[in-house]
mmCIF file of C-alpha atoms in Angstrom:
data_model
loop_
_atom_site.group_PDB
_atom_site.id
_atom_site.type_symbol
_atom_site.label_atom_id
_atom_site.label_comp_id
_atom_site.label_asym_id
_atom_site.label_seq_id
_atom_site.Cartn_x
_atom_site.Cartn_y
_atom_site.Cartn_z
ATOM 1 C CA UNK F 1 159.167 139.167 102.674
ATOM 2 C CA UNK F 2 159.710 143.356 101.476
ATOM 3 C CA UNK F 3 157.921 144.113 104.518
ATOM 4 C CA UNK F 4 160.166 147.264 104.222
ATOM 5 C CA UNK F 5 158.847 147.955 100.285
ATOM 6 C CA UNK F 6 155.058 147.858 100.518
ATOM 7 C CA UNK F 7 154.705 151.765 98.667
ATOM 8 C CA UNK F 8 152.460 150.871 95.489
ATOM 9 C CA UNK F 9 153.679 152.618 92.175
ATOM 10 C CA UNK F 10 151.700 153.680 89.450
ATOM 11 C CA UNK F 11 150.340 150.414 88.172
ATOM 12 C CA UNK F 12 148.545 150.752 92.173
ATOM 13 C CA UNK F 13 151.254 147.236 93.084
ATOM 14 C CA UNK F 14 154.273 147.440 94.660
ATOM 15 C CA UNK F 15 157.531 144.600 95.585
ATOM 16 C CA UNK F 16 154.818 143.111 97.970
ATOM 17 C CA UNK F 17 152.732 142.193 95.378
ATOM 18 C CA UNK F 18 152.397 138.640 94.397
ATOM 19 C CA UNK F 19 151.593 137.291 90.995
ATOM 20 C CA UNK F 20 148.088 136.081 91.701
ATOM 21 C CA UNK F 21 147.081 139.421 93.017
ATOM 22 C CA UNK F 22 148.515 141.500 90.096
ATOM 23 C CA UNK F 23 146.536 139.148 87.590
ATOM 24 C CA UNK F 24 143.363 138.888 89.832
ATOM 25 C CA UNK F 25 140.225 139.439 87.397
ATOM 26 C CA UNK F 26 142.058 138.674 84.144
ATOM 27 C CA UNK F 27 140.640 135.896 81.743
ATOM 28 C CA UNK F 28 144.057 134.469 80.338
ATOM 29 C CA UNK F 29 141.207 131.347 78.279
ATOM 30 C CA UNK F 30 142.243 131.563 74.443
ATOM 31 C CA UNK F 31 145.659 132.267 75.450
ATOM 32 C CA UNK F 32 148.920 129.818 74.628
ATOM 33 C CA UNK F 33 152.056 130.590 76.751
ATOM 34 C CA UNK F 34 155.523 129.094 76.938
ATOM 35 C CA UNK F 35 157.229 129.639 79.622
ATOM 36 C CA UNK F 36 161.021 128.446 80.123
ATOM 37 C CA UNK F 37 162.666 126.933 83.419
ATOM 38 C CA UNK F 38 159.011 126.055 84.632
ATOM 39 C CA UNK F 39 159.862 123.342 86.859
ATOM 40 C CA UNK F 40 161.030 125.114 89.944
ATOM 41 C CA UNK F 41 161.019 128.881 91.475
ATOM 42 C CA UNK F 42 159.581 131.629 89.949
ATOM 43 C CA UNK F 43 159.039 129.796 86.438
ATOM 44 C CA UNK F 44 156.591 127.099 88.286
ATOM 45 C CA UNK F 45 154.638 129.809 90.253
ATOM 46 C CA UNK F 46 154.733 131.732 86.653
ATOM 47 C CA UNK F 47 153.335 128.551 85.558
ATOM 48 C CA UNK F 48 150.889 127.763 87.557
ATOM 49 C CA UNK F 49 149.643 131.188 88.221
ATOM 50 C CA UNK F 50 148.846 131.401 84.246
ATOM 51 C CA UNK F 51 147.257 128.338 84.382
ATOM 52 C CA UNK F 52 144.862 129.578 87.126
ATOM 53 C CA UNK F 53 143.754 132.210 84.887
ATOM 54 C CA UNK F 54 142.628 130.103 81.920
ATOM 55 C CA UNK F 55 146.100 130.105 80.079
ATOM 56 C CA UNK F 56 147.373 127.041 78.139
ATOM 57 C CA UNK F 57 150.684 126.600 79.754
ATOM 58 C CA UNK F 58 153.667 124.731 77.432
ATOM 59 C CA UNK F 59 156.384 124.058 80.655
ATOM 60 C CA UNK F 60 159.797 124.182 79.001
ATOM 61 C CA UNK F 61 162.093 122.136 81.044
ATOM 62 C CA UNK F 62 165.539 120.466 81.132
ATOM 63 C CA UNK F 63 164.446 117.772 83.099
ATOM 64 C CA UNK F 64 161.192 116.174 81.723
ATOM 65 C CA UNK F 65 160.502 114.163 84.510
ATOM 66 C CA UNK F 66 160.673 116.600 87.004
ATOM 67 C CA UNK F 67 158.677 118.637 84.808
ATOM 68 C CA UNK F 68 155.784 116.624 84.736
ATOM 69 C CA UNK F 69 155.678 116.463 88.123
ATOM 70 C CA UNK F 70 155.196 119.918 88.002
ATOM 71 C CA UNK F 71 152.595 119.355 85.939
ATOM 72 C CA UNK F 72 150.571 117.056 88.641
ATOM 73 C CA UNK F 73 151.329 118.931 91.395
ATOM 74 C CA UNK F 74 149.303 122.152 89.204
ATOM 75 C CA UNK F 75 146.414 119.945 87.725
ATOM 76 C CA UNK F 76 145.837 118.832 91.343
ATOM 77 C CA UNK F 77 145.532 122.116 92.678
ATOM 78 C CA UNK F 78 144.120 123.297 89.773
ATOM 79 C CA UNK F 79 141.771 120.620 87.649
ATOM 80 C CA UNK F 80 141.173 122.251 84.746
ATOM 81 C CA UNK F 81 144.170 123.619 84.149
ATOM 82 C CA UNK F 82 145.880 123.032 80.820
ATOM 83 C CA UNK F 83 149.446 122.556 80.876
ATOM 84 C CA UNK F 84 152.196 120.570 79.262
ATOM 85 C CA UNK F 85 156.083 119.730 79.747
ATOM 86 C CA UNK F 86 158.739 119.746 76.924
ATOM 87 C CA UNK F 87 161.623 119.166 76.906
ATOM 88 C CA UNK F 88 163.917 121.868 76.603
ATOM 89 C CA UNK F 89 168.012 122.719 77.529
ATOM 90 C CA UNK F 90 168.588 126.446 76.813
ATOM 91 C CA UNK F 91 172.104 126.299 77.149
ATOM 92 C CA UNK F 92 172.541 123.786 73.660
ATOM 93 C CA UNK F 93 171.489 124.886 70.394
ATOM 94 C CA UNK F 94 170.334 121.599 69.226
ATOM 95 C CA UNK F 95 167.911 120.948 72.250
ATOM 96 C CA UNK F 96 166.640 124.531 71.346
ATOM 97 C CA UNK F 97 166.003 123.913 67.644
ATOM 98 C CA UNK F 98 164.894 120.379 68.113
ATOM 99 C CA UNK F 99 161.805 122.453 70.788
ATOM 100 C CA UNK F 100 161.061 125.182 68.565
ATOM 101 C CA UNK F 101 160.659 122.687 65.727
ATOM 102 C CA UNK F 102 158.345 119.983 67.770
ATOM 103 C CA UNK F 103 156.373 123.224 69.091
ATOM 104 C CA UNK F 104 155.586 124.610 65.553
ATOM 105 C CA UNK F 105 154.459 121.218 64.229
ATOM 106 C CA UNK F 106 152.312 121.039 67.136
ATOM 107 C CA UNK F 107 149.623 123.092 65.694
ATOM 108 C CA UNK F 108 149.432 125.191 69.561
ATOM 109 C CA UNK F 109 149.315 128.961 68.396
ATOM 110 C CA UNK F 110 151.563 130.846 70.790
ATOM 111 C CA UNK F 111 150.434 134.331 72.726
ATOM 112 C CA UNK F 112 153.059 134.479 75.616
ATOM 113 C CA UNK F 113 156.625 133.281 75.458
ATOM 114 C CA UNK F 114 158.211 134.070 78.591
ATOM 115 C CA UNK F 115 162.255 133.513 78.856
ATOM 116 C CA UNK F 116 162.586 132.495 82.122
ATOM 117 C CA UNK F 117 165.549 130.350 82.841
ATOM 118 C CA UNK F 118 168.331 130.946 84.112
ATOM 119 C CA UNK F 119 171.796 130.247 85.620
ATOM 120 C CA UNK F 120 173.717 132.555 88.207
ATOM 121 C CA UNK F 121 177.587 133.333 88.864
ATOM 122 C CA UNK F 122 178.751 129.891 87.763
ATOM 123 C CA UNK F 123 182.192 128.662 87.904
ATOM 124 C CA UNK F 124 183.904 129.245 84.049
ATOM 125 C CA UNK F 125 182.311 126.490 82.261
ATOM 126 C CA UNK F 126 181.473 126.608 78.086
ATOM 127 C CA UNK F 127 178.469 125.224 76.969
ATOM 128 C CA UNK F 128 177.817 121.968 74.344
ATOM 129 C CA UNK F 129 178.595 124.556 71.623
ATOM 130 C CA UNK F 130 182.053 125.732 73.295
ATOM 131 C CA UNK F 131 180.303 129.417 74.381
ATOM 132 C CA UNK F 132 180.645 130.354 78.031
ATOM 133 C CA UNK F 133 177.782 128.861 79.840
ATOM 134 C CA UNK F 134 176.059 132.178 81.438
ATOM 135 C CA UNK F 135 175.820 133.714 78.267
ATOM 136 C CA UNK F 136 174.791 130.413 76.428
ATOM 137 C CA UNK F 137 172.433 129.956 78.836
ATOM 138 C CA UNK F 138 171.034 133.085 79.601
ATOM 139 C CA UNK F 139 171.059 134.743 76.375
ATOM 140 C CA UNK F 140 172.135 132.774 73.333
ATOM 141 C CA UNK F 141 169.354 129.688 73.844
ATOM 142 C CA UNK F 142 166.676 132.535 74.627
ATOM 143 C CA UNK F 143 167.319 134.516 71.419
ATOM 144 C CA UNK F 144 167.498 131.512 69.408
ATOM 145 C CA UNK F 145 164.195 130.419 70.696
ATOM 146 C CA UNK F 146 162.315 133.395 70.432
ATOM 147 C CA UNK F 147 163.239 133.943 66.454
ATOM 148 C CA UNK F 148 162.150 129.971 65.891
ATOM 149 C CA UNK F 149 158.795 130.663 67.427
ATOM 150 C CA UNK F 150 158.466 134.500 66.273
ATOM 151 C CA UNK F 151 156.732 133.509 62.873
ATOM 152 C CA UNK F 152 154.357 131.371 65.204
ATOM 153 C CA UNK F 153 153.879 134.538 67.337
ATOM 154 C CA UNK F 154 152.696 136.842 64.589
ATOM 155 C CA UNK F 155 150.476 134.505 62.929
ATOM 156 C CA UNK F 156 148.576 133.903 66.150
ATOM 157 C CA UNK F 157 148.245 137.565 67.005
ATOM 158 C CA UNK F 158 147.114 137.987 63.286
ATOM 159 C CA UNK F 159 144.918 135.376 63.685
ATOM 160 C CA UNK F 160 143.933 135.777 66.829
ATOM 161 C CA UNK F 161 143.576 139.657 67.086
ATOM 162 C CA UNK F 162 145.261 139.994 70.589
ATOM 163 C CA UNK F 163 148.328 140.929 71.447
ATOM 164 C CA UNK F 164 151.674 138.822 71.926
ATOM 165 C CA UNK F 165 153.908 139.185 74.567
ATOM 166 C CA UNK F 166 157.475 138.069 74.771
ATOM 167 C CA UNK F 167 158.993 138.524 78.212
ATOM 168 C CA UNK F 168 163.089 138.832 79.153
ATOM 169 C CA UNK F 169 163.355 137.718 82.767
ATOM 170 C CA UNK F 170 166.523 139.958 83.406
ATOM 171 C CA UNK F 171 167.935 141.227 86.671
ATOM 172 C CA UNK F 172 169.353 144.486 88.532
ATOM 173 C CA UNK F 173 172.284 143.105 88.046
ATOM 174 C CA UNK F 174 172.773 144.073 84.068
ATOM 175 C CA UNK F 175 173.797 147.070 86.053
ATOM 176 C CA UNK F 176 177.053 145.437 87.057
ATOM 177 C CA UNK F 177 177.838 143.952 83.988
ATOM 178 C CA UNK F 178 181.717 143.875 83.022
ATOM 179 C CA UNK F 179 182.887 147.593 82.205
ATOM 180 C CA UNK F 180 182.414 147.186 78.346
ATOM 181 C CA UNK F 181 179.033 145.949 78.691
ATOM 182 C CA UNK F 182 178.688 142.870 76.525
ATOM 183 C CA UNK F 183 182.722 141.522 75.839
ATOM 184 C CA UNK F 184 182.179 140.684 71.851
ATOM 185 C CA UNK F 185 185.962 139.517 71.811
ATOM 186 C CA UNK F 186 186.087 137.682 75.323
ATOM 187 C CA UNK F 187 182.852 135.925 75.366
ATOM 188 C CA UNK F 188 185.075 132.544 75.953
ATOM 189 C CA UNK F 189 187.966 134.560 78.184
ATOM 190 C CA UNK F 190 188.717 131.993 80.633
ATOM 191 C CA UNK F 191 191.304 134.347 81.851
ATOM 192 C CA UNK F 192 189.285 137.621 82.326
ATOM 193 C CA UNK F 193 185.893 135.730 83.617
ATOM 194 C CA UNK F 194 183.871 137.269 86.628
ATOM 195 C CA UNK F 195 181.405 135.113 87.757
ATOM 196 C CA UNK F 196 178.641 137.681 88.948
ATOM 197 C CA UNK F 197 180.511 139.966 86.082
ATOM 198 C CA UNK F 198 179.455 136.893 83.835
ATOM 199 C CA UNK F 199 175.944 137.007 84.792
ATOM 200 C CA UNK F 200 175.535 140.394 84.635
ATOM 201 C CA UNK F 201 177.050 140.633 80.850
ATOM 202 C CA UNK F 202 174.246 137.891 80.389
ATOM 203 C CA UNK F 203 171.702 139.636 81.825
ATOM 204 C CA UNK F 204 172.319 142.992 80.026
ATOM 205 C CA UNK F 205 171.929 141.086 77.255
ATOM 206 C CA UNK F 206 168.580 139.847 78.013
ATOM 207 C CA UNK F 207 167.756 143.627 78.319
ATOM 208 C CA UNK F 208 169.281 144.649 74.932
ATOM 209 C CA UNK F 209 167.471 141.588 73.371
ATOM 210 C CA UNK F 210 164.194 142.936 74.361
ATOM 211 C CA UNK F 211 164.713 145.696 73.469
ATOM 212 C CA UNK F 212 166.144 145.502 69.838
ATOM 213 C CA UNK F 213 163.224 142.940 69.024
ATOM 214 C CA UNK F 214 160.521 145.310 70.054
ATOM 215 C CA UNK F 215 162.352 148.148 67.465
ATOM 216 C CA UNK F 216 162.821 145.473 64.663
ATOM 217 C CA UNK F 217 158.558 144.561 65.658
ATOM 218 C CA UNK F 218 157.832 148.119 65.833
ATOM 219 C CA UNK F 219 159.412 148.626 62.630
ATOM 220 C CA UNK F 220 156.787 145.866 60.999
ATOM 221 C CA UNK F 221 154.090 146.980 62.527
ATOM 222 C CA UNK F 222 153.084 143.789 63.889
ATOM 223 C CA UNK F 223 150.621 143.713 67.732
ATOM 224 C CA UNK F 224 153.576 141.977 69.621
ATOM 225 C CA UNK F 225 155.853 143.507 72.256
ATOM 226 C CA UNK F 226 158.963 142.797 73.995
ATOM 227 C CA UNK F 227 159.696 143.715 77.607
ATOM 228 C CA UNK F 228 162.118 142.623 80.146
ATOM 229 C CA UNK F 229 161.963 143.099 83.768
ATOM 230 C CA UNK F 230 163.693 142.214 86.978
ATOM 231 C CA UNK F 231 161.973 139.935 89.452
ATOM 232 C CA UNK F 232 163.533 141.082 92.693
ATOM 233 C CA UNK F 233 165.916 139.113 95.198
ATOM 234 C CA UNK F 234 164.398 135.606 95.509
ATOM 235 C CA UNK F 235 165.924 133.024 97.624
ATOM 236 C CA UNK F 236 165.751 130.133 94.890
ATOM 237 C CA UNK F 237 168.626 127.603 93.650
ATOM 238 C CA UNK F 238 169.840 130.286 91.836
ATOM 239 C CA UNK F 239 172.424 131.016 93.792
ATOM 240 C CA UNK F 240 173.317 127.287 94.801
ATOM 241 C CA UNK F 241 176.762 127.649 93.032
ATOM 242 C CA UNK F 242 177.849 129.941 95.893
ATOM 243 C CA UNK F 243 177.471 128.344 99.241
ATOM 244 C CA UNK F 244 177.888 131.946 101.543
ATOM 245 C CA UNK F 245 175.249 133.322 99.232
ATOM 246 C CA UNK F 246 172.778 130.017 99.697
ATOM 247 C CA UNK F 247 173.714 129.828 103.816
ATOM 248 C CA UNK F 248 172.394 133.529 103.971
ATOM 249 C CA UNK F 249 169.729 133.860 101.837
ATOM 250 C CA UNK F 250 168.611 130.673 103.773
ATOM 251 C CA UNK F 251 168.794 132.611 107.247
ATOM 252 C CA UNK F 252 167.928 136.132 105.882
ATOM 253 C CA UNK F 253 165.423 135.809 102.912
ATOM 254 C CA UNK F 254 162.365 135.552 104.223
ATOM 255 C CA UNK F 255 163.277 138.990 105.686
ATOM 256 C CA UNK F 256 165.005 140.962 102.929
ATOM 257 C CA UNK F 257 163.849 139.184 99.926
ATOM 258 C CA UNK F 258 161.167 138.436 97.750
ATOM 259 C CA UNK F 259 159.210 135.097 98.251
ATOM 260 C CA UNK F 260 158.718 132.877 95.160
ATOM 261 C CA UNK F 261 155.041 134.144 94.850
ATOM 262 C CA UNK F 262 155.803 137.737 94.910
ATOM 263 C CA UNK F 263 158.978 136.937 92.682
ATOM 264 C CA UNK F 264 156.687 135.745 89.778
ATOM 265 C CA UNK F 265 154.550 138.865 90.322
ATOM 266 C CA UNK F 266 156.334 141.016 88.154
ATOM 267 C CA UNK F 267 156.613 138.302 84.789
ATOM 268 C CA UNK F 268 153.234 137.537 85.490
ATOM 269 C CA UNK F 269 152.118 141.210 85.238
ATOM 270 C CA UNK F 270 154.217 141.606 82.183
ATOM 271 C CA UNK F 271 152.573 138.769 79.976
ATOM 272 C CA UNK F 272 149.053 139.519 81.439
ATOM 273 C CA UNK F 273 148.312 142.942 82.812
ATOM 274 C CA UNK F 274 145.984 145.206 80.705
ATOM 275 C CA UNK F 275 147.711 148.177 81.381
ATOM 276 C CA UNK F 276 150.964 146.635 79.781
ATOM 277 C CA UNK F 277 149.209 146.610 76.299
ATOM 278 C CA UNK F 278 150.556 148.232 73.255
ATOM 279 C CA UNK F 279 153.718 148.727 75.620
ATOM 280 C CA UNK F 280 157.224 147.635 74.185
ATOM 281 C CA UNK F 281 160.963 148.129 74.676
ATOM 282 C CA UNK F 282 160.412 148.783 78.308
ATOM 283 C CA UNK F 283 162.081 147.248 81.457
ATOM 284 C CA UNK F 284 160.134 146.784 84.574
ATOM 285 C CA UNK F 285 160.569 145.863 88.011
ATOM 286 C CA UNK F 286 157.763 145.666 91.241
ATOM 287 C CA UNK F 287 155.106 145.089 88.250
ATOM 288 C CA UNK F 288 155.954 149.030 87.634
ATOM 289 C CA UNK F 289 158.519 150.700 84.961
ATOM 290 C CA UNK F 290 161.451 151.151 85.703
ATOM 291 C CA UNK F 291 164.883 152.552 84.937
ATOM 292 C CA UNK F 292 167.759 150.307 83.169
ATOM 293 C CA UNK F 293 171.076 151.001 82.891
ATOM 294 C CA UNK F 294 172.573 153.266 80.197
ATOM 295 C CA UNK F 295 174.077 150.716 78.436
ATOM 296 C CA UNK F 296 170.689 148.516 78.677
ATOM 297 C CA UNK F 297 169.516 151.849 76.965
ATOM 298 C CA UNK F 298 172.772 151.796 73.908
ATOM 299 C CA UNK F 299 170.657 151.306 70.582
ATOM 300 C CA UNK F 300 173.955 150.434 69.174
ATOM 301 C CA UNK F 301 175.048 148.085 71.744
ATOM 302 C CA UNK F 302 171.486 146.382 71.504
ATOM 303 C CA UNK F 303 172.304 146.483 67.663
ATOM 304 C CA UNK F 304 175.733 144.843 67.889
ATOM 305 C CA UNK F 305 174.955 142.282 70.150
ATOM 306 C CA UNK F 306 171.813 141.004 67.602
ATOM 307 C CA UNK F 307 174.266 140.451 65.245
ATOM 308 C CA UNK F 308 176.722 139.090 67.512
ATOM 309 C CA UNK F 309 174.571 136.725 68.888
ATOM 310 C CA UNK F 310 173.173 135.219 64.954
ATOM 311 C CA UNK F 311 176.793 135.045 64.116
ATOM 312 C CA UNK F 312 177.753 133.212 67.269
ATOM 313 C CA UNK F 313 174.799 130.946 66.196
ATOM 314 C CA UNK F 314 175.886 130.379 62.970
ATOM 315 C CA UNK F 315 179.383 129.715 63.796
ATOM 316 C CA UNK F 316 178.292 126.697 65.842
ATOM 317 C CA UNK F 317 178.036 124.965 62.861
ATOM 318 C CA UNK F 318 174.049 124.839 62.417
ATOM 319 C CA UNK F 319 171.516 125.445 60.334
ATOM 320 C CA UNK F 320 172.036 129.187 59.255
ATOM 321 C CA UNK F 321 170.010 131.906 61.322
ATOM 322 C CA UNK F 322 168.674 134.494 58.983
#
C-alpha cells in the first residue's frame, strides 16, 4: 500500500489509485481487448477490470488451463462478462504466429491490445529460438504480436470509428538498462549478462517499441496510439527467480509497494481513460505522464532496435516479417 504517495497528479489520480477507480464511469461495451499474461497479477486484475466495464476480454495465456480458470473465477464475479483464454507463449515465435493467426480468423475486431507479460532478472537462459529469454520474452514476442494483429487494429478503428490503443507494460527500470542501452551485438552474451541489466535492456525496449510504432502510425495517419507505462512496485511472481527479493517483498510489500489492484491502475487507465485520447508516444506512470529515460527518448535507438528486432525475427528461420 503507497500510503506514503497519495498526491493526485494532473489526470486528478495518483500511485493510490486502483484500476477500477481510474475507469469508474467508462462504457468499455463495443470494445475488443487482448491482453497478454492474463492469468495472474496485474494482467488478471487488467482483465477482469475491463471486463467489468463492458469490454470483450481475449486472455492470452501460456497456460490454458490455468487460464480458464481465470476465466470462471471473472464470469462468477462478474456474469455477463465476456472473456476468453488463448493460448499464447510470448517467449517462442511459433506460439506467437500460430495466436495472431487463430485471432485474425476469428472474425473478433480488436480495440485494445495490451502487452502485458512478462519475465524478471532470470538466470541466462535463450529462448526456443536461441535469443536470450528476457528479451525474447519481453520484447521480441510483443513486437511480433502487435505487427500480426496491427492490420486487424486499423481496420476496426476504421470500421469502428474509435480509437485503438496498444499498451507497452514497461518498468522504471529501462532506466538501468546496460550502459549502451539495447546490446545489438550481445543480445546472446552469456558472458556479459546482468540479470536485472537483462531486464532492464528488455524493458527499454518495450519503451522504444512504443514509441517508434506511434511515429510510424502517426506518419499514416491512422486513430491508433501507442503508449507504454510503468505499473509501480508490485509484489507478484515476478520476482520469484530471486528468493531475497520474494522473502522481502513478502514481509515489506504491503507497506512500500503497490497492491495488484492499484498495480493494474495505470494499464487500465492507458487503454481506457478519455483523457488519454488522441495521445501517443508517451510513457506514463501513477495513471499520469511521466518522464523516461533519455535513451527511452533516442529516435535513433528506437529506430535501430525496429529493425533489429524484424531482423532477429527473420533470422529465426520464419516466415519473413515485412
Amino acid at each position: 500500500m503507497w500510503w506514503f504517495n497519495n498526491k493526485k497528479g494532473p489526470s486528478g489520480f495518483s500511485a493510490s489509485s486502483t484500476a477500477e477507480q481510474v475507469t469508474e464511469g467508462i462504457d468499455g461495451s463495443g470494445l475488443t481487448a487482448i491482453v497478454t499474461g492474463a492469468s495472474s497479477g496485474i494482467g488478471f486484475e487488467t482483465a477482469r477490470v475491463l471486463a467489468l466495464r463492458g469490454v470483450h476480454v481475449v486472455m492470452a495465456v501460456r497456460n490454458l488451463a490455468s487460464g480458464k480458470d481465470v476465466q470462471g473465477t471473472i464470469i462468477k464475479e462478474n456474469p455477463s462478462a465476456k472473456i476468453n483464454a488463448m493460448e499464447l507463449d510470448v517467449s517462442s515465435i511459433a506460439s506467437v504466429r500460430k495466436f495472431a493467426a487463430d485471432f485474425n480468423s476469428s472474425g473478433l475486431p480488436l480495440n485494445i491490445l495490451i502487452n502485458n507479460a512478462g519475465i524478471m532478472a532470470t538466470p541466462f537462459l535463450l529462448s526456443k529460438d536461441n535469443i536470450e529469454l528476457q528479451f525474447a520474452t519481453n520484447h521480441i514476442g510483443h513486437f511480433l504480436l502487435t505487427n500480426l494483429l496491427l492490420e486487424n487494429m486499423k481496420r476496426t478503428a476504421q470500421e469502428c470509428r474509435r480509437e485503438g490503443r496498444i499498451v507497452n507494460i514497461s518498468s522504471r527500470r529501462h532506466k538501468f538498462s546496460y550502459k549502451e542501452g539495447i546490446r545489438f551485438d550481445k543480445i546472446n552474451d552469456q558472458s556479459g549478462y546482468k540479470c536485472l541489466s537483462a531486464y532492464g535492456q528488455a524493458k527499454l525496449a518495450n519503451v522504444l517499441h512504443a514509441n517508434e510504432l506511434a511515429r510510424r502510425l502517426k506518419k499514416e495517419g491512422v486513430e491508433l496510439t501507442a503508449n507504454s507505462l510503468h505499473p509501480g512496485a508490485i509484489s507478484t511472481n515476478l520476482f520469484r527467480h530471486h528468493s531475497l527479493f520474494g522473502a522481502l517483498t513478502g514481509l515489506l510489500g504491503k507497506y512500500f509497494m503497490k497492491n495488484i489492484q492499484q498495480g493494474a491502475a495505470t494499464t487500465c487507465f492507458a487503454a481506457l481513460h478519455p483523457q488519454v485520447k488522441g495521445m501517443s508516444g508517451y510513457y506514463f506512470a501513477d495513471s499520469n505522464i511521466a518522464e523516461a529515460s533519455t535513451q527511452a527518448n533516442d529516435a535513433n535507438l528506437a529506430w535501430k532496435l525496429w529493425d533489429f528486432s524484424l531482423d532477429l525475427i527473420n533470422r529465426c528461420g520464419h516466415v519473413p516479417l515485412l
